[in-house]
Structures are given as C-alpha cells and as structure tokens.
Amino acid sequence: MSSTSIRLLSKTKQTARIVIIGAGAAGIAAATRLLEQGFRNVVVIEAEDRIGGRINTIPFADNVVDLGAQWCHGEKGNVVYERVKELSLLEVTEDHYETFKCVRSNREVVDEEIAEQLRSIAFNSIPERQTELINYEGSLGDYLTTKYWQELAKLPQIERPIAKEFLAVFHKFESSVEAADHLFEVSGRGHLDYWLCEGELLLNWRDKGYRRFLQLLMNAKKDQSEDFGMLNGRVLLNKRISQINWEGSNELIIRLWNGEILTADHVICTVSLGVLKEQHSQLFVPALPEAKVRAIKGLKLGTVDKFFLEFPEPPLPTDWPAFKCLWLAKDLEELRSTEMFWLESVFGFYPVSYQPRILQGWIIGEHARHMETLTEEKVLEGLLWLFRKFLPFNVPHPQRFLRTQWHANPNFRGSYTFRSTYTDELRTGGWDLESPLLDVGGRPRLQFAGEASHKHYFSTVHGAIETGWREAERLNTYYRSRNSQL
Ligand SMILES: Cc1cc2nc3c(=O)[nH]c(=O)nc-3n(C[C@H](O)[C@H](O)[C@H](O)COP(=O)(O)OP(=O)(O)OC[C@H]3O[C@@H](n4cnc5c(N)ncnc54)[C@H](O)[C@@H]3O)c2cc1C
C-alpha cells in the first residue's frame, strides 16, 4: 500500500480536513451538520463579506427586507418549515400575489370581474397538478398559452386585447417563479420535476427575514449578525476561490484569489450554477468529467431582481392590494424604441409583510440584466415614469430606493435555476450535478451541493439546505463504513 493510501486511510472524523466553498444555505447546512456528526476540521470559504449567499436580509425602512429568498415555500416535506414549525416564526403572507389590480398603460383599471376571470384561467393553466404534462414535449410557455386561449374561447365577452395583455403579464410573473427569461425556454416536463411542498406556499419571516433561519441552523445569537454560533472561527469571509486542484488521489489544493493556498481531504463546492457556468473551466484542474459539464451547461439559471421603494406613508390606496402592468400594444411598441425599453419586464408591485410603507417591484430576464447595468438614479427615474404612465393616482418620490443585482455579482451570476428544454435535450439533470467525484477506493474527494443540484426542490432554500445535509451525510457514511471495516 502506498504511503498516500496509508495516510488517507488513517484519517478519521477528527482529522479529515473538509473545505466547504460558499457560506450560503447549502454551505452552512453542510458545515453545521458535519460538526454535529463529530467532524472537527471544517472550514467554510466565502467570497462575499457576509454569510447567507442568496439569503440576504438587510435593515430597511421599519425593520428588514430580503434581497434574495423571502418565503418558505410550503410545509409538508419542507425541511425549513419542519425545523421551525413549533417556534411561531413564520406567518402566511396575504394573497397579494393572486389578488391584484390589473392596470393598463392608458391608466385604465381592468374591471374586477373580468380581472378575476382572467386570473383564474391563467392560474388554472399552470400545470402544477396536471398529469397530461408527463409526456409533453413542448415548453411550459406553449402549454400555458394553448390552455389559456382554449379556456378563454368559452368567454367571448372578454375583449381580446385585454386578454392578450393579461397573458403577457402573466407570462412574466410565471417566468419570475421559474427564474426564466421567458416561459418558452422552460421544459414542460421539467416543470413537473419540481415538487411543491403541500401547505401554505408563501410563508414570511415576519419582521426578521430569512436570515433568522440561518441563525437557528448555526445556533447563533439572533440579535448579532456577526455571531456565527457553532461556525464562529470557521467561516473565512472575503476569500474567493480561484482554483480547485483535484488531480490524483492525494489531498486537494485550493487556491484563493489573494494567492493563499489551502489543502483539504474533501471539498464541498456550493457555488451557484451561474458561477459554475462562467468559471468551471478555470476553477477545476483537471477539467470536470463530461457528465458534470453537461449538467452545468444544460441546467439553466435566469435573473429575477427586486426593487424596494420606501415612502413616508403607505403609497397605494387602501383598496389597491397590489398591481400588475398591462401594456397596450401601441404603447409597448413605443416603449421598445426608447432607452427605457427594459421597463417592459417590470411586471408588478406588491406590499411587503410588516413593512406598510414599502412597495416591492419585480423584473425578470434580459431586461433585468440590462437594468443591473444602469445607475440607481436611472432605474428609479424609469420606475417613477412607469408609475405616472400606469397609475390613476400620484405616487410621491420615495425617500429611499434599492434594487438588486444578482446577475452582475460574479459570486452569483443569476438568481435561481430551472429545467429548460435544452436540459431535456442534453438528457441531464440535478443528478449529474450532484454526483461526487470519488477516488478509486470510493472516497468522496470533490462534492457538489447547492440548490441547482437538488432533483426536486431546486431553486429554493429548503432544496439548498437538503443538498448541504446530503453531502455531509455522504462523508459521514463514508467514515462510518470505513471505521467498521478497520
Ligand atoms: C431574488 C431571489 C428571490 C428568491 N426567493 C426565494 C424564496 O422566496 N424562497 C426560497 O426558498 N428561495 C428563494 N430564492 C432562492 C434561494 O435564495 C436559493 O435557492 C438558495 O439561497 C441558494 O443557496 P445555495 O447555498 O445553493 O447558493 P448560494 O446562496 O448562492 O451560496 C453560494 C455561496 O458561494 C459563494 N461563492 C461563489 N463563488 C465563490 C468563490 N469563487 N469562492 C468562494 N465563495 C464563492 C457565494 O458568495 C455564496 O455565498 C430566491 C433567490 C433570489 C436570488
């Protein structure tokens, strides 16, 4: 037996060196679970100056806002919900995302009865619970559009231009759920790979934000953002990995951008699919196996950004729960030839729970990526113009404004993942991203976690958490079975 093999076989949970890349939900879940299982040598490397990744709760207006994940989606089978259900931390969000005013670009508010019919047809056209999609070859966009017009044919009294405008805004809304640029790139079948957890789908964290969950995982003091609880001293912030050398079967060598070098027996990589897409060919030496590269190319991640506007008083009339923007064809054509063309993909504005003076807006896709390149002043100028164009009342200048830039940030390069028709074409999926790179003796060396690697709960925090636990368990199982053989 070579000296390397002897050295590796002598490793135990106490001495095995584990480096986790990324202190997002998956990285924190993996690190805390490993420590709970008795591993001692666990370090988390994080490129940002904060933990949380795509969970980013910041102080704003009357308490906090979430720039990334905001809701716990569902209850049954949702590990986030299961962990906190006895603690009264979550609350059902008012249904503004289903009951909203539909306002047209000529400031006309669509009659409530018609709006309700359109909402109901559109929501029922999403194939969440429809088995007919199992053998469907097309995109979610094709499916939704066909179904919508089929149902609408039964309602000839609804004016077609309004129905068309509504379908367009509904496509944008549903694209924000998927994080796709448009629904015609979302796989119809792949959409069914995503499992909804039963129960309330929009549970908010009251005035605490999603970071409260990470504090619970780490056992950290809830009022001190710099306390990492059981991860104190184990998280290195502002350290960006530039290369992971996993050649051979000896230790892995990790290079940081500042020139530092670390070595490890196991690496768990949790960086986003966006980072992998952009950097995998430089990040990994030697190059990753073909199946892994196919998964990185074939899985998709799009851009969803948020706007937060704070006003001195609640900005919408009391009978306006939220609103969606319906573009008249001629106005849209005009808009497209101006520098404010990106406003086409701003689809609606909603209140934020526990924040009565805030409006939260959403933008998706290519136009979101363009918006990210503009100055904050330009973006706000555009939104105020949009309010004047659509709303039959005056909205004052906000006292504070924020927008997110999830794509522009090199540590994310997008918002969350979905399964596209290209994913189907390449016959890949979360399983290929998940599969660990082992040495010839079956020892996990380079492992992958993060939302994109979940087969069914991709795009969510509960999915990311499960993947972190999955990889911690993989190491635990390896060391347990090895010890029993010794
Ligand atoms: C706008 C938005 C809204 C969302 N809303 C919800 C929601 O309501 N509910 C929900 O469940 N989910 C939501 N999500 C999705 C959810 O936030 C993610 O699925 C989840 O947080 C991903 O966690 P992760 O650990 O997989 O990845 P990340 O959080 O991306 O963690 C990866 C970490 O790796 C770090 N990193 C990257 N590159 C390097 C490098 N080279 N070296 C070192 N570190 C690096 C990053 O900085 C990051 O901290 C939302 C996401 C966004 C963007």
Coordinates of C-alpha atoms and ligand atoms in Angstrom, one line a residue:
M1 CA 0.0 0.0 0.0
S2 CA 1.4 3.4 -0.9
S3 CA 2.2 6.0 1.8
T4 CA -0.6 8.2 0.4
S5 CA -3.1 5.4 0.8
I6 CA -2.0 4.7 4.3
R7 CA -2.2 8.4 5.2
L8 CA -5.7 8.7 3.8
L9 CA -6.9 5.6 5.4
S10 CA -5.6 6.8 8.8
K11 CA -7.9 9.8 8.5
T12 CA -10.8 10.0 10.9
K13 CA -13.7 12.4 11.6
Q14 CA -11.4 14.2 13.9
T15 CA -8.6 14.6 11.5
A16 CA -10.2 14.7 8.0
R17 CA -9.8 18.3 6.6
I18 CA -13.0 19.5 4.9
V19 CA -13.2 22.7 3.0
I20 CA -16.7 24.0 2.0
I21 CA -16.8 26.6 -0.7
G22 CA -19.6 29.1 -0.1
A23 CA -21.4 30.2 3.0
G24 CA -24.9 30.2 1.5
A25 CA -27.7 28.0 2.8
A26 CA -26.1 24.8 1.4
G27 CA -22.6 25.6 2.8
I28 CA -24.0 26.5 6.2
A29 CA -26.2 23.4 6.3
A30 CA -23.2 21.1 5.3
A31 CA -20.8 22.7 7.9
T32 CA -23.2 22.6 10.8
R33 CA -24.3 19.0 10.1
L34 CA -20.7 17.9 9.8
L35 CA -19.8 19.4 13.1
E36 CA -22.9 17.8 14.7
Q37 CA -21.7 14.5 13.4
G38 CA -18.3 14.8 15.1
F39 CA -16.1 16.2 12.3
R40 CA -13.7 18.6 13.7
N41 CA -11.7 20.1 10.9
V42 CA -14.3 22.1 8.9
V43 CA -13.7 25.4 7.2
V44 CA -16.1 27.5 5.1
I45 CA -14.6 29.8 2.5
E46 CA -16.8 32.7 1.3
A47 CA -16.1 35.3 -1.4
E48 CA -18.6 37.9 -0.1
D49 CA -18.1 40.0 3.1
R50 CA -21.1 38.3 4.7
I51 CA -22.7 34.8 5.0
G52 CA -26.0 33.8 3.6
G53 CA -25.4 33.9 -0.2
R54 CA -28.8 34.2 -1.9
I55 CA -30.3 34.8 1.5
N56 CA -29.5 38.4 2.2
T57 CA -31.6 40.1 4.9
I58 CA -30.8 43.8 5.4
P59 CA -32.2 46.5 7.6
F60 CA -34.6 48.7 5.6
A61 CA -37.5 51.1 6.5
D62 CA -39.3 49.8 9.6
N63 CA -37.4 46.6 10.0
V64 CA -35.7 44.4 7.3
V65 CA -36.1 43.3 3.7
D66 CA -34.9 40.2 1.9
L67 CA -32.9 40.9 -1.2
G68 CA -32.9 37.2 -2.1
A69 CA -35.0 34.4 -0.6
Q70 CA -38.1 35.8 1.2
W71 CA -40.6 33.0 1.7
C72 CA -40.6 29.4 3.0
H73 CA -42.4 27.7 0.2
G74 CA -44.8 25.0 1.6
E75 CA -45.0 23.0 4.7
K76 CA -45.1 19.2 4.3
G77 CA -41.7 17.8 3.5
N78 CA -40.1 21.2 3.7
V79 CA -37.1 20.9 6.0
V80 CA -37.1 24.7 6.7
Y81 CA -40.7 24.6 7.8
E82 CA -40.3 21.3 9.7
R83 CA -37.4 22.9 11.7
V84 CA -39.3 26.0 12.8
K85 CA -42.9 25.0 12.9
E86 CA -43.2 25.0 16.7
L87 CA -41.5 28.4 17.0
S88 CA -44.1 30.7 15.5
L89 CA -41.5 32.3 13.3
L90 CA -43.5 32.0 10.1
E91 CA -46.7 33.6 9.0
V92 CA -48.9 33.2 6.0
T93 CA -48.4 36.1 3.6
E94 CA -51.6 37.9 2.4
D95 CA -52.6 36.8 -1.1
H96 CA -51.4 39.9 -2.9
Y97 CA -49.7 37.7 -5.5
E98 CA -53.1 36.3 -6.5
T99 CA -55.3 39.3 -5.9
F100 CA -54.0 42.4 -7.6
K101 CA -55.3 45.2 -9.7
C102 CA -54.7 44.9 -13.4
V103 CA -53.9 48.4 -14.7
R104 CA -53.3 49.2 -18.4
S105 CA -50.8 51.6 -19.8
N106 CA -53.6 54.1 -20.5
R107 CA -54.3 54.2 -16.7
E108 CA -57.5 52.2 -17.1
V109 CA -58.1 49.7 -14.4
V110 CA -59.5 46.4 -15.7
D111 CA -63.0 45.7 -14.4
E112 CA -62.7 43.5 -11.3
E113 CA -65.0 40.8 -12.5
I114 CA -63.0 40.4 -15.8
A115 CA -59.7 40.6 -14.0
E116 CA -60.9 37.8 -11.7
Q117 CA -61.9 35.6 -14.7
L118 CA -58.5 36.2 -16.4
R119 CA -56.6 35.4 -13.1
S120 CA -58.5 32.2 -12.6
I121 CA -58.0 31.0 -16.2
A122 CA -54.3 31.8 -16.1
F123 CA -53.6 30.2 -12.7
N124 CA -55.5 27.1 -13.7
S125 CA -53.5 26.9 -16.9
I126 CA -50.3 26.3 -14.9
P127 CA -49.7 22.5 -15.0
E128 CA -48.8 22.1 -11.3
R129 CA -51.1 19.3 -10.7
Q130 CA -51.8 18.1 -14.3
T131 CA -50.7 14.7 -15.3
E132 CA -51.0 15.4 -19.0
L133 CA -47.6 17.1 -18.9
I134 CA -45.7 13.9 -18.2
N135 CA -45.4 13.1 -21.9
Y136 CA -45.4 16.7 -23.1
E137 CA -42.6 17.5 -25.4
G138 CA -43.0 21.3 -25.6
S139 CA -42.3 24.2 -23.3
L140 CA -44.3 25.5 -20.3
G141 CA -45.0 28.6 -22.4
D142 CA -46.6 26.6 -25.2
Y143 CA -48.7 24.6 -22.7
L144 CA -49.8 27.6 -20.8
T145 CA -50.6 29.7 -23.9
T146 CA -52.7 26.9 -25.5
K147 CA -54.6 26.2 -22.4
Y148 CA -55.3 29.8 -21.7
W149 CA -56.8 30.5 -25.1
Q150 CA -58.8 27.3 -25.0
E151 CA -60.4 28.3 -21.8
L152 CA -60.8 31.9 -23.0
A153 CA -62.7 30.7 -26.0
K154 CA -65.6 30.0 -23.6
L155 CA -65.7 33.6 -22.6
P156 CA -66.3 35.6 -25.8
Q157 CA -67.5 38.7 -23.9
I158 CA -63.9 39.4 -22.7
E159 CA -62.2 41.9 -25.0
R160 CA -59.3 40.1 -26.8
P161 CA -56.7 42.9 -26.4
I162 CA -57.2 42.9 -22.6
A163 CA -56.9 39.1 -22.6
K164 CA -53.7 39.3 -24.6
E165 CA -52.2 42.0 -22.4
F166 CA -53.1 39.9 -19.3
L167 CA -51.5 36.8 -20.8
A168 CA -48.3 38.7 -21.5
V169 CA -48.0 40.0 -17.9
F170 CA -48.9 36.5 -16.5
H171 CA -46.1 35.0 -18.6
K172 CA -43.7 37.5 -16.9
F173 CA -45.0 36.7 -13.5
E174 CA -44.7 32.9 -14.0
S175 CA -41.2 33.4 -15.5
S176 CA -40.3 35.1 -12.2
V177 CA -41.4 31.9 -10.4
E178 CA -39.2 29.9 -12.7
A179 CA -36.4 32.5 -13.0
A180 CA -36.5 32.0 -16.8
D181 CA -36.1 34.8 -19.3
H182 CA -39.4 33.6 -20.8
L183 CA -41.6 30.5 -20.5
F184 CA -40.8 29.2 -23.9
E185 CA -37.4 28.1 -22.6
V186 CA -38.9 26.2 -19.6
S187 CA -39.3 22.5 -20.1
G188 CA -43.0 21.4 -19.7
R189 CA -41.9 18.1 -18.3
G190 CA -39.0 19.5 -16.4
H191 CA -41.5 21.8 -14.7
L192 CA -43.1 18.7 -13.1
D193 CA -39.7 17.6 -11.8
Y194 CA -40.1 20.5 -9.3
W195 CA -42.1 19.2 -6.3
L196 CA -44.4 21.6 -4.5
C197 CA -44.5 21.0 -0.7
E198 CA -48.1 20.8 0.4
G199 CA -49.4 23.6 2.6
E200 CA -49.0 27.4 2.5
L201 CA -46.6 28.4 -0.3
L202 CA -45.8 31.9 0.8
L203 CA -44.8 31.9 4.5
N204 CA -42.9 35.0 5.5
W205 CA -40.5 35.5 8.5
R206 CA -42.5 38.4 10.0
D207 CA -40.1 41.3 10.7
K208 CA -37.0 39.1 11.0
G209 CA -36.2 38.0 7.4
Y210 CA -34.9 34.7 6.1
R211 CA -31.5 35.1 7.9
R212 CA -33.4 34.1 11.1
F213 CA -33.3 30.5 9.8
L214 CA -29.6 30.6 9.2
Q215 CA -29.1 31.9 12.8
L216 CA -31.1 28.9 14.0
L217 CA -29.1 26.4 12.0
M218 CA -25.8 27.9 13.4
N219 CA -27.2 28.2 16.9
A220 CA -26.2 31.9 16.7
K221 CA -27.5 34.8 18.9
K222 CA -30.4 36.2 17.0
D223 CA -29.6 39.9 17.5
Q224 CA -26.0 39.8 16.5
S225 CA -25.4 39.5 12.8
E226 CA -21.6 38.9 13.4
D227 CA -22.3 35.9 15.6
F228 CA -22.0 32.6 13.6
G229 CA -22.7 30.4 16.6
M230 CA -21.2 26.9 16.1
L231 CA -19.4 28.2 13.0
N232 CA -17.6 31.0 14.8
G233 CA -13.9 30.9 13.7
R234 CA -14.7 28.5 10.9
V235 CA -16.0 30.9 8.3
L236 CA -13.4 32.9 6.3
L237 CA -15.1 35.9 4.6
N238 CA -13.8 37.9 1.7
K239 CA -11.9 34.9 0.4
R240 CA -12.6 34.0 -3.2
I241 CA -11.5 30.6 -4.6
S242 CA -9.8 30.8 -7.9
Q243 CA -8.8 27.2 -8.4
I244 CA -9.5 23.7 -7.0
N245 CA -6.9 21.2 -8.0
W246 CA -8.4 17.7 -7.5
E247 CA -5.8 15.8 -9.5
G248 CA -4.7 12.3 -8.4
S249 CA -5.9 10.8 -5.1
N250 CA -3.9 12.8 -2.6
E251 CA -5.1 16.0 -1.0
L252 CA -6.9 18.7 -2.9
I253 CA -5.2 22.1 -3.4
I254 CA -7.4 25.2 -3.2
R255 CA -6.1 28.5 -4.5
L256 CA -7.6 31.8 -3.4
W257 CA -7.6 35.0 -5.4
N258 CA -5.2 36.6 -2.9
G259 CA -2.6 33.9 -3.6
E260 CA -3.2 31.9 -0.4
I261 CA -3.3 28.1 -0.7
L262 CA -5.2 25.7 1.3
T263 CA -5.2 21.9 1.3
A264 CA -8.0 19.5 2.1
D265 CA -9.0 15.9 2.1
H266 CA -12.6 16.7 0.9
V267 CA -14.0 19.8 -0.8
I268 CA -17.7 20.5 -0.9
C269 CA -18.4 23.1 -3.6
T270 CA -21.7 25.0 -3.2
V271 CA -21.2 27.9 -5.6
S272 CA -24.2 28.8 -7.7
L273 CA -24.9 27.3 -11.2
G274 CA -24.2 30.8 -12.5
V275 CA -20.7 30.8 -11.1
L276 CA -20.1 27.2 -12.4
K277 CA -21.3 28.1 -15.8
E278 CA -18.9 31.1 -16.0
Q279 CA -15.9 29.7 -14.3
H280 CA -15.9 25.9 -14.3
S281 CA -13.2 25.6 -17.0
Q282 CA -10.7 27.7 -14.9
L283 CA -12.0 26.7 -11.5
F284 CA -11.3 23.0 -11.7
V285 CA -8.0 21.3 -12.5
P286 CA -8.2 18.9 -14.2
A287 CA -11.4 19.7 -16.0
L288 CA -14.6 18.2 -14.7
P289 CA -15.9 15.0 -16.3
E290 CA -18.1 15.3 -19.3
A291 CA -21.4 14.4 -17.5
K292 CA -20.8 17.2 -14.9
V293 CA -20.0 19.7 -17.6
R294 CA -23.1 18.7 -19.5
A295 CA -25.2 19.3 -16.4
I296 CA -23.6 22.7 -15.9
K297 CA -24.4 23.7 -19.5
G298 CA -27.8 22.0 -19.6
L299 CA -29.3 23.2 -16.4
K300 CA -30.4 26.9 -16.6
L301 CA -30.5 29.8 -14.2
G302 CA -32.1 33.1 -15.0
T303 CA -32.3 36.5 -13.5
V304 CA -35.0 37.8 -11.2
D305 CA -34.4 41.1 -9.5
K306 CA -36.3 43.1 -6.9
F307 CA -36.9 46.9 -6.3
F308 CA -37.7 48.3 -2.9
L309 CA -39.2 51.8 -2.6
E310 CA -39.7 53.3 0.8
F311 CA -42.3 56.1 1.2
P312 CA -43.2 58.3 4.2
E313 CA -46.8 56.8 4.1
P314 CA -48.3 53.6 2.5
P315 CA -48.1 54.5 -1.2
L316 CA -51.2 52.7 -2.5
P317 CA -54.9 53.4 -1.9
T318 CA -56.4 51.0 0.7
D319 CA -58.4 49.2 -1.9
W320 CA -55.3 48.5 -4.0
P321 CA -53.6 45.4 -2.7
A322 CA -51.0 45.3 -5.4
F323 CA -50.9 45.9 -9.2
K324 CA -49.7 44.4 -12.4
C325 CA -48.8 46.4 -15.5
L326 CA -50.7 45.5 -18.7
W327 CA -49.1 47.1 -21.8
L328 CA -51.3 48.2 -24.6
A329 CA -49.8 47.1 -27.9
K330 CA -49.2 50.6 -29.3
D331 CA -47.6 51.8 -26.0
L332 CA -45.3 48.8 -25.9
E333 CA -44.2 49.4 -29.4
E334 CA -43.3 53.0 -28.5
L335 CA -41.6 52.0 -25.3
R336 CA -39.4 49.5 -27.2
S337 CA -37.8 52.3 -29.2
T338 CA -36.8 54.3 -26.1
E339 CA -33.9 53.9 -23.6
M340 CA -36.5 52.8 -21.1
F341 CA -37.2 49.6 -23.1
W342 CA -36.2 47.5 -20.0
L343 CA -39.4 48.6 -18.2
E344 CA -41.3 46.0 -20.3
S345 CA -40.2 43.3 -18.0
V346 CA -41.2 45.1 -14.8
F347 CA -44.4 43.2 -14.2
G348 CA -45.8 44.3 -10.9
F349 CA -45.6 45.9 -7.5
Y350 CA -46.6 44.4 -4.2
P351 CA -46.7 45.3 -0.5
V352 CA -44.1 43.7 1.9
S353 CA -45.3 42.0 5.1
Y354 CA -44.6 44.0 8.2
Q355 CA -43.5 46.9 6.0
P356 CA -46.6 49.1 5.3
R357 CA -44.5 52.0 3.8
I358 CA -42.8 49.8 1.2
L359 CA -43.5 48.8 -2.4
Q360 CA -41.7 45.8 -3.8
G361 CA -41.4 45.5 -7.6
W362 CA -40.0 42.7 -9.7
I363 CA -38.2 42.5 -13.1
I364 CA -37.1 39.4 -15.0
G365 CA -34.7 38.2 -17.7
E366 CA -32.6 40.1 -20.2
H367 CA -34.2 43.4 -19.2
A368 CA -33.3 42.7 -15.6
R369 CA -29.7 42.1 -16.6
H370 CA -29.8 45.4 -18.5
M371 CA -31.3 47.2 -15.6
E372 CA -28.5 46.0 -13.4
T373 CA -26.0 47.9 -15.6
L374 CA -27.8 51.3 -15.1
T375 CA -27.2 53.7 -12.2
E376 CA -29.7 53.6 -9.3
E377 CA -30.9 57.1 -10.3
K378 CA -31.7 56.0 -13.8
V379 CA -33.5 52.9 -12.6
L380 CA -35.6 55.0 -10.2
E381 CA -36.3 57.5 -12.9
G382 CA -37.7 54.7 -15.1
L383 CA -39.9 53.3 -12.3
L384 CA -41.4 56.7 -11.5
W385 CA -42.1 57.2 -15.1
L386 CA -43.8 53.8 -15.1
F387 CA -46.0 54.8 -12.2
R388 CA -47.0 58.0 -14.0
K389 CA -47.8 56.1 -17.1
F390 CA -50.0 53.4 -15.5
L391 CA -51.4 54.7 -12.2
P392 CA -54.6 56.8 -12.0
F393 CA -53.2 58.5 -8.8
N394 CA -50.0 60.2 -7.8
V395 CA -47.1 58.3 -6.2
P396 CA -44.7 60.5 -4.3
H397 CA -40.9 60.4 -4.7
P398 CA -39.7 57.6 -2.4
Q399 CA -37.4 58.5 0.5
R400 CA -35.2 55.5 -0.2
F401 CA -34.7 53.1 -3.1
L402 CA -32.9 49.9 -3.6
R403 CA -32.6 47.4 -6.5
T404 CA -30.8 44.0 -6.6
Q405 CA -28.1 43.0 -9.0
W406 CA -28.0 39.2 -8.7
H407 CA -26.6 38.7 -12.2
A408 CA -23.9 41.4 -12.2
N409 CA -22.4 40.0 -9.0
P410 CA -19.6 37.5 -10.0
N411 CA -20.3 35.4 -6.9
F412 CA -23.9 34.6 -8.1
R413 CA -24.3 35.4 -11.9
G414 CA -28.1 34.9 -11.6
S415 CA -31.0 34.2 -9.3
Y416 CA -32.1 30.5 -9.3
T417 CA -32.3 27.5 -11.5
F418 CA -34.9 25.8 -13.7
R419 CA -35.1 22.9 -16.1
S420 CA -35.2 24.1 -19.7
T421 CA -36.0 22.4 -23.0
Y422 CA -32.2 22.4 -23.5
T423 CA -31.8 20.4 -20.2
D424 CA -34.1 17.8 -21.7
E425 CA -32.2 17.8 -25.0
L426 CA -28.9 17.1 -23.2
R427 CA -30.7 14.5 -21.0
T428 CA -29.1 15.9 -17.9
G429 CA -30.4 17.0 -14.6
G430 CA -29.7 17.7 -10.9
W431 CA -28.4 14.1 -10.5
D432 CA -25.4 14.8 -12.8
L433 CA -24.5 18.0 -10.8
E434 CA -24.9 16.2 -7.5
S435 CA -22.7 13.1 -8.3
P436 CA -19.5 13.3 -6.3
L437 CA -16.0 12.8 -7.7
L438 CA -14.6 9.8 -5.9
D439 CA -11.1 8.3 -5.8
V440 CA -10.6 4.7 -7.0
G441 CA -11.3 3.5 -3.4
G442 CA -14.7 5.2 -3.4
R443 CA -13.6 8.0 -1.2
P444 CA -15.5 11.3 -1.9
R445 CA -13.0 14.0 -2.8
L446 CA -14.9 16.7 -4.7
Q447 CA -18.5 17.0 -3.8
F448 CA -21.2 19.4 -5.1
A449 CA -24.1 20.9 -3.2
G450 CA -26.4 23.9 -3.7
E451 CA -29.9 24.4 -4.9
A452 CA -29.2 23.5 -8.5
S453 CA -28.1 20.0 -7.5
H454 CA -31.4 19.1 -5.9
K455 CA -33.5 16.8 -8.1
H456 CA -36.9 18.2 -6.9
Y457 CA -36.5 21.2 -4.7
F458 CA -34.1 23.2 -6.9
S459 CA -34.5 27.0 -6.8
T460 CA -35.3 27.1 -3.1
V461 CA -33.7 27.4 0.3
H462 CA -35.2 24.1 1.5
G463 CA -33.6 22.4 -1.5
A464 CA -30.2 24.1 -0.9
I465 CA -30.3 23.0 2.8
E466 CA -31.1 19.4 1.9
T467 CA -28.2 19.3 -0.5
G468 CA -25.8 20.5 2.2
W469 CA -27.1 17.9 4.5
R470 CA -26.9 15.3 1.8
E471 CA -23.1 15.9 1.2
A472 CA -22.4 16.0 5.0
E473 CA -24.2 12.6 5.2
R474 CA -22.1 11.3 2.3
L475 CA -19.0 11.9 4.3
N476 CA -20.5 10.7 7.5
T477 CA -21.5 7.4 5.8
Y478 CA -18.0 7.0 4.2
Y479 CA -16.2 7.4 7.6
R480 CA -18.7 5.2 9.4
S481 CA -18.5 2.4 6.9
R482 CA -14.7 2.7 6.8
N483 CA -14.3 2.5 10.5
S484 CA -16.5 -0.5 10.6
Q485 CA -14.1 -2.2 8.1
L486 CA -10.9 -1.3 10.1
Ligands
LIG1 C1 -34.3 37.3 -5.9 C2 -34.4 35.9 -5.2 C3 -35.5 35.5 -4.6 C4 -35.6 34.3 -4.0 N1 -36.7 33.9 -3.3 C5 -36.8 32.7 -2.7 C6 -37.8 32.4 -1.8 O1 -38.7 33.3 -1.5 N2 -37.8 31.2 -1.2 C7 -36.9 30.3 -1.5 O2 -36.9 29.1 -0.9 N3 -35.8 30.5 -2.3 C8 -35.8 31.7 -2.9 N4 -34.7 32.1 -3.7 C9 -33.7 31.0 -4.0 C10 -32.7 30.8 -2.8 O3 -32.3 32.0 -2.3 C11 -31.6 29.9 -3.2 O4 -32.1 28.7 -3.8 C12 -30.7 29.5 -2.1 O5 -30.5 30.5 -1.2 C13 -29.4 29.0 -2.7 O6 -28.4 28.6 -1.7 P1 -27.1 27.9 -2.1 O7 -26.3 27.7 -0.9 O8 -27.4 26.8 -3.0 O9 -26.3 29.0 -3.0 P2 -25.8 30.5 -2.6 O10 -26.7 31.1 -1.7 O11 -25.5 31.2 -3.9 O12 -24.4 30.2 -1.9 C14 -23.2 30.0 -2.6 C15 -22.1 30.9 -1.9 O13 -20.9 30.7 -2.6 C16 -20.2 31.9 -2.6 N5 -19.2 31.9 -3.7 C17 -19.4 32.0 -5.1 N6 -18.3 31.9 -5.7 C18 -17.3 31.7 -4.8 C19 -15.9 31.6 -4.9 N7 -15.2 31.5 -6.1 N8 -15.2 31.4 -3.7 C20 -15.8 31.4 -2.5 N9 -17.1 31.6 -2.4 C21 -17.9 31.7 -3.5 C22 -21.3 32.9 -2.9 O14 -20.9 34.2 -2.5 C23 -22.4 32.4 -2.0 O15 -22.4 32.9 -0.7 C24 -34.5 33.4 -4.2 C25 -33.4 33.8 -4.8 C26 -33.3 35.1 -5.3 C27 -32.0 35.5 -6.0

